[in-house]
């Protein structure tokens, strides 16, 4: 395992290309506001890799994550890199830059609930209680499979539909990474006044967002890995993580340490990703 992991990270030592390389970044729904942390991290990686590399955002419209990654793996995408949660199939089909983008925070899940369902969620005291709660998760997301494998009652749908399902009481809650729900609820306060965020429960499993490229795109893979490693070594990655408004709000708003934690396994996590050094994960 250590040999495999060393090989993954060793690619970051490749000699930087002579010419600047352009990166077209595929962003689901073209939502640069919601993805500002990830986009900013890619910009930091390119800066720290040296070479004057540039990036542009590609709006993928209504194409969901699974389809975007499939297009990337077959060479049919009009972008070079995107970011998504990890599973074994994605790891096998794509080049995965082995640095968790949110330091594992995406595997800390809390629930967007409604004024009508918040009391039922707040009453959860045990794993058995939690398994009686209906939880929404996105179609094609690895999180959906992880929650299903743990025995939860999961309803999958498109991203935008899940907010409506919670607002209308069709499900108890929508599972989101701790960095995500506050801005999402705030953005919908005009149309969905019923939405709020549970303050009591947190589901935790090893998981995060990673950068994916086509397996043949070794040049861009090397640039990104080199840049992220350099950012860790000079402290700029942690500075970016700790000072980004979205991440700062996680610790201010989600109050992770005060929640009732329910730890579950992640059967989808590739062994090579599970073996990433602890320094790349928050709290380890």
Coordinates of C-alpha atoms in Angstrom, one line a residue:
X1 CA 0.0 0.0 0.0
X2 CA 2.8 2.4 0.9
X3 CA 4.4 1.7 -2.5
X4 CA 1.2 2.5 -4.3
X5 CA 0.7 5.7 -2.4
X6 CA 4.3 6.7 -2.9
X7 CA 3.8 6.2 -6.6
X8 CA 0.8 8.4 -6.6
X9 CA 2.6 11.3 -4.9
X10 CA 5.8 10.8 -6.8
X11 CA 4.2 11.9 -10.0
X12 CA 4.1 15.4 -8.5
X13 CA 7.9 15.5 -8.8
X14 CA 7.7 15.6 -12.6
X15 CA 9.5 18.4 -14.4
X16 CA 7.2 21.3 -15.0
X17 CA 6.3 21.8 -18.7
X18 CA 8.1 24.4 -20.7
X19 CA 5.0 26.1 -21.9
X20 CA 2.0 27.4 -19.9
X21 CA -1.0 25.0 -19.9
X22 CA -4.6 26.0 -20.0
X23 CA -7.1 24.3 -17.7
X24 CA -10.7 24.2 -18.6
X25 CA -12.6 23.4 -15.3
X26 CA -16.0 21.8 -15.6
X27 CA -18.3 23.1 -12.9
X28 CA -21.7 21.5 -12.3
X29 CA -24.5 23.9 -13.1
X30 CA -21.9 26.6 -13.8
X31 CA -22.3 27.6 -10.1
X32 CA -19.1 29.4 -9.5
X33 CA -20.5 31.1 -6.4
X34 CA -21.2 27.7 -4.7
X35 CA -17.9 26.3 -5.9
X36 CA -15.7 29.3 -5.1
X37 CA -13.6 27.4 -2.6
X38 CA -12.8 24.6 -5.1
X39 CA -12.1 27.0 -7.9
X40 CA -9.9 29.1 -5.7
X41 CA -8.0 26.0 -4.6
X42 CA -7.3 25.1 -8.2
X43 CA -6.1 28.6 -8.8
X44 CA -3.7 28.3 -5.8
X45 CA -2.4 24.9 -7.1
X46 CA -1.7 26.4 -10.5
X47 CA 0.1 29.4 -8.9
X48 CA 2.2 27.1 -6.7
X49 CA 3.1 24.8 -9.6
X50 CA 4.8 27.7 -11.4
X51 CA 4.8 28.0 -15.2
X52 CA 2.1 30.7 -15.7
X53 CA -0.7 28.2 -16.2
X54 CA -4.2 29.5 -16.7
X55 CA -7.8 28.3 -16.1
X56 CA -11.3 29.0 -17.4
X57 CA -14.6 27.8 -16.1
X58 CA -16.8 25.6 -18.4
X59 CA -20.5 25.6 -17.6
X60 CA -21.8 22.0 -17.9
X61 CA -25.4 23.1 -17.6
X62 CA -27.7 20.4 -16.2
X63 CA -25.3 17.6 -16.7
X64 CA -25.0 15.7 -13.4
X65 CA -21.8 14.6 -11.7
X66 CA -21.9 11.0 -12.9
X67 CA -22.3 12.1 -16.6
X68 CA -19.6 14.7 -16.3
X69 CA -17.1 12.2 -15.0
X70 CA -18.1 9.6 -17.6
X71 CA -17.6 12.2 -20.4
X72 CA -14.2 13.1 -18.9
X73 CA -13.1 9.4 -18.7
X74 CA -14.1 8.8 -22.4
X75 CA -12.5 12.0 -23.7
X76 CA -15.9 13.5 -24.7
X77 CA -15.8 16.3 -22.2
X78 CA -15.2 19.9 -23.3
X79 CA -13.2 20.5 -20.0
X80 CA -10.0 19.0 -18.6
X81 CA -10.7 18.8 -14.9
X82 CA -13.6 18.7 -12.5
X83 CA -14.1 18.0 -8.8
X84 CA -16.4 15.5 -7.1
X85 CA -16.7 13.0 -4.4
X86 CA -14.6 9.8 -4.6
X87 CA -15.5 6.2 -5.1
X88 CA -13.7 3.1 -6.4
X89 CA -15.2 3.3 -9.9
X90 CA -14.2 6.9 -10.3
X91 CA -10.7 6.2 -9.1
X92 CA -10.4 3.3 -11.5
X93 CA -11.7 5.2 -14.6
X94 CA -10.1 8.6 -14.0
X95 CA -6.8 10.2 -12.8
X96 CA -7.5 11.2 -9.2
X97 CA -5.3 13.9 -7.7
X98 CA -4.7 12.3 -4.2
X99 CA -5.3 15.4 -2.0
X100 CA -8.7 15.9 -0.3
X101 CA -9.8 19.3 -1.3
X102 CA -11.7 20.1 1.9
X103 CA -9.5 18.0 4.2
X104 CA -12.3 15.5 4.7
X105 CA -15.0 18.0 5.8
X106 CA -17.2 16.7 3.1
X107 CA -17.5 13.4 5.0
X108 CA -19.0 15.3 8.0
X109 CA -22.7 15.5 7.0
X110 CA -25.4 17.6 8.6
X111 CA -29.0 17.9 7.6
X112 CA -31.0 20.7 5.9
X113 CA -34.4 20.3 7.5
X114 CA -37.7 22.1 7.5
X115 CA -39.6 23.9 10.3
X116 CA -42.0 20.9 10.2
X117 CA -39.3 18.1 10.4
X118 CA -36.6 19.7 12.7
X119 CA -38.1 18.4 15.9
X120 CA -38.1 14.8 14.6
X121 CA -34.5 15.1 13.7
X122 CA -33.5 16.8 17.0
X123 CA -35.2 13.9 18.9
X124 CA -32.7 11.4 17.4
X125 CA -30.6 9.9 20.1
X126 CA -29.3 6.6 18.6
X127 CA -28.4 5.0 15.3
X128 CA -31.7 3.2 15.3
X129 CA -33.5 6.5 15.7
X130 CA -31.5 8.0 12.8
X131 CA -32.4 5.1 10.5
X132 CA -36.1 6.1 10.8
X133 CA -35.4 9.5 9.3
X134 CA -35.7 9.9 5.6
X135 CA -32.6 11.5 4.1
X136 CA -32.2 13.1 0.7
X137 CA -29.0 12.8 -1.4
X138 CA -28.2 13.6 -5.0
X139 CA -28.6 11.2 -7.9
X140 CA -25.3 9.7 -8.8
X141 CA -23.5 11.0 -5.7
X142 CA -21.2 8.6 -3.9
X143 CA -22.7 9.9 -0.6
X144 CA -26.0 8.3 -1.7
X145 CA -24.6 4.9 -1.9
X146 CA -22.6 5.3 1.4
X147 CA -25.8 6.3 3.3
X148 CA -27.7 3.5 1.7
X149 CA -25.1 0.9 2.6
X150 CA -25.2 2.1 6.2
X151 CA -28.9 1.3 6.3
X152 CA -30.4 4.7 6.2
X153 CA -33.7 5.6 4.4
X154 CA -32.4 7.5 1.4
X155 CA -34.3 9.4 -1.2
X156 CA -32.3 10.4 -4.2
X157 CA -33.1 13.2 -6.7
X158 CA -31.6 16.1 -8.6
X159 CA -29.8 18.7 -6.4
X160 CA -32.4 21.5 -6.8
X161 CA -35.3 19.1 -6.3
X162 CA -34.0 18.0 -2.9
X163 CA -34.4 21.4 -1.4
X164 CA -38.0 21.4 -2.6
X165 CA -38.6 18.0 -1.2
X166 CA -37.4 19.1 2.3
X167 CA -39.4 22.4 2.1
X168 CA -42.6 20.5 1.3
X169 CA -42.1 17.8 3.9
X170 CA -41.5 14.9 1.5
X171 CA -38.3 14.0 3.4
X172 CA -37.0 14.8 6.8
X173 CA -33.7 16.3 5.7
X174 CA -31.1 16.7 2.9
X175 CA -27.6 15.5 3.9
X176 CA -24.9 18.1 3.1
X177 CA -21.2 18.5 3.9
X178 CA -20.7 20.9 6.9
X179 CA -19.3 23.5 4.5
X180 CA -22.3 23.6 2.3
X181 CA -25.8 24.1 3.8
X182 CA -25.6 27.6 5.3
X183 CA -25.1 29.4 2.0
X184 CA -27.5 27.1 0.2
X185 CA -30.3 27.8 2.7
X186 CA -29.5 31.5 2.7
X187 CA -29.7 31.6 -1.1
X188 CA -33.2 30.1 -1.0
X189 CA -34.7 32.0 1.8
X190 CA -37.0 34.0 -0.5
X191 CA -38.6 31.0 -2.1
X192 CA -38.3 28.4 0.6
X193 CA -38.8 30.0 4.0
X194 CA -39.5 26.6 5.6
X195 CA -35.9 25.5 5.3
X196 CA -33.5 25.5 8.2
X197 CA -30.5 23.5 9.5
X198 CA -30.5 20.9 12.1
X199 CA -28.1 21.7 15.1
X200 CA -27.9 18.3 16.7
X201 CA -26.9 15.4 14.5
X202 CA -23.8 14.8 12.3
X203 CA -23.0 11.7 10.2
X204 CA -19.3 11.2 9.8
X205 CA -17.4 9.0 7.3
X206 CA -14.1 9.2 5.5
X207 CA -14.9 11.1 2.3
X208 CA -14.1 14.3 0.4
X209 CA -13.9 16.2 -2.8
X210 CA -11.1 15.4 -5.2
X211 CA -9.9 16.6 -8.6
X212 CA -10.4 14.3 -11.5
X213 CA -8.9 14.3 -15.0
X214 CA -8.7 11.9 -18.0
X215 CA -6.2 9.2 -17.3
X216 CA -4.1 10.2 -20.3
X217 CA -3.8 13.8 -19.2
X218 CA -0.6 13.2 -17.2
X219 CA 0.7 16.7 -17.8
X220 CA -2.2 18.5 -16.1
X221 CA -2.3 15.8 -13.3
X222 CA 1.3 16.4 -12.5
X223 CA 0.9 20.2 -12.5
X224 CA -2.1 20.0 -10.0
X225 CA -0.4 17.5 -7.7
X226 CA 2.8 19.4 -7.7
X227 CA 1.0 22.7 -6.9
X228 CA -1.1 21.2 -4.1
X229 CA 1.9 19.5 -2.5
X230 CA 3.9 22.8 -2.8
X231 CA 1.0 24.6 -1.2
X232 CA 1.0 22.2 1.8
X233 CA 4.8 22.5 2.2
X234 CA 4.8 26.3 2.3
X235 CA 1.7 26.5 4.4
X236 CA -0.5 28.3 1.8
X237 CA -2.9 25.4 1.5
X238 CA -3.7 25.4 5.3
X239 CA -3.9 29.2 5.2
X240 CA -6.3 29.1 2.4
X241 CA -8.4 26.4 4.1
X242 CA -8.5 28.1 7.5
X243 CA -9.2 31.6 6.1
X244 CA -11.7 30.9 3.4
X245 CA -15.0 32.4 4.4
X246 CA -17.0 29.2 3.6
X247 CA -14.6 27.0 5.8
X248 CA -14.5 29.6 8.6
X249 CA -18.2 29.6 8.8
X250 CA -18.2 25.8 9.1
X251 CA -16.5 26.0 12.5
X252 CA -18.5 29.1 13.5
X253 CA -21.9 27.8 12.4
X254 CA -21.9 24.0 12.4
X255 CA -20.4 23.7 15.9
X256 CA -19.0 20.3 15.0
X257 CA -17.8 19.4 18.4
X258 CA -21.2 20.0 20.0
X259 CA -23.1 17.6 17.8
X260 CA -24.1 14.0 18.3
X261 CA -21.8 12.1 16.0
X262 CA -22.8 8.9 14.1
X263 CA -19.7 7.2 12.6
X264 CA -20.3 5.0 9.6
X265 CA -18.0 3.2 7.2
X266 CA -17.3 4.3 3.6
X267 CA -17.3 1.1 1.5
X268 CA -16.6 3.1 -1.6
X269 CA -13.3 4.6 -0.5
X270 CA -10.4 3.2 -2.6
X271 CA -7.6 1.7 -0.5
X272 CA -5.1 4.1 -2.1
X273 CA -7.2 7.1 -0.9
X274 CA -7.7 5.7 2.5
X275 CA -3.9 5.5 2.8
X276 CA -3.3 9.2 2.1
X277 CA -1.1 10.6 4.9
X278 CA -3.0 12.0 7.9
X279 CA -1.6 15.5 7.4
X280 CA -3.9 15.9 4.5
X281 CA -7.1 15.3 6.6
X282 CA -8.6 17.6 9.2
X283 CA -8.6 16.2 12.7
X284 CA -6.3 13.3 12.2

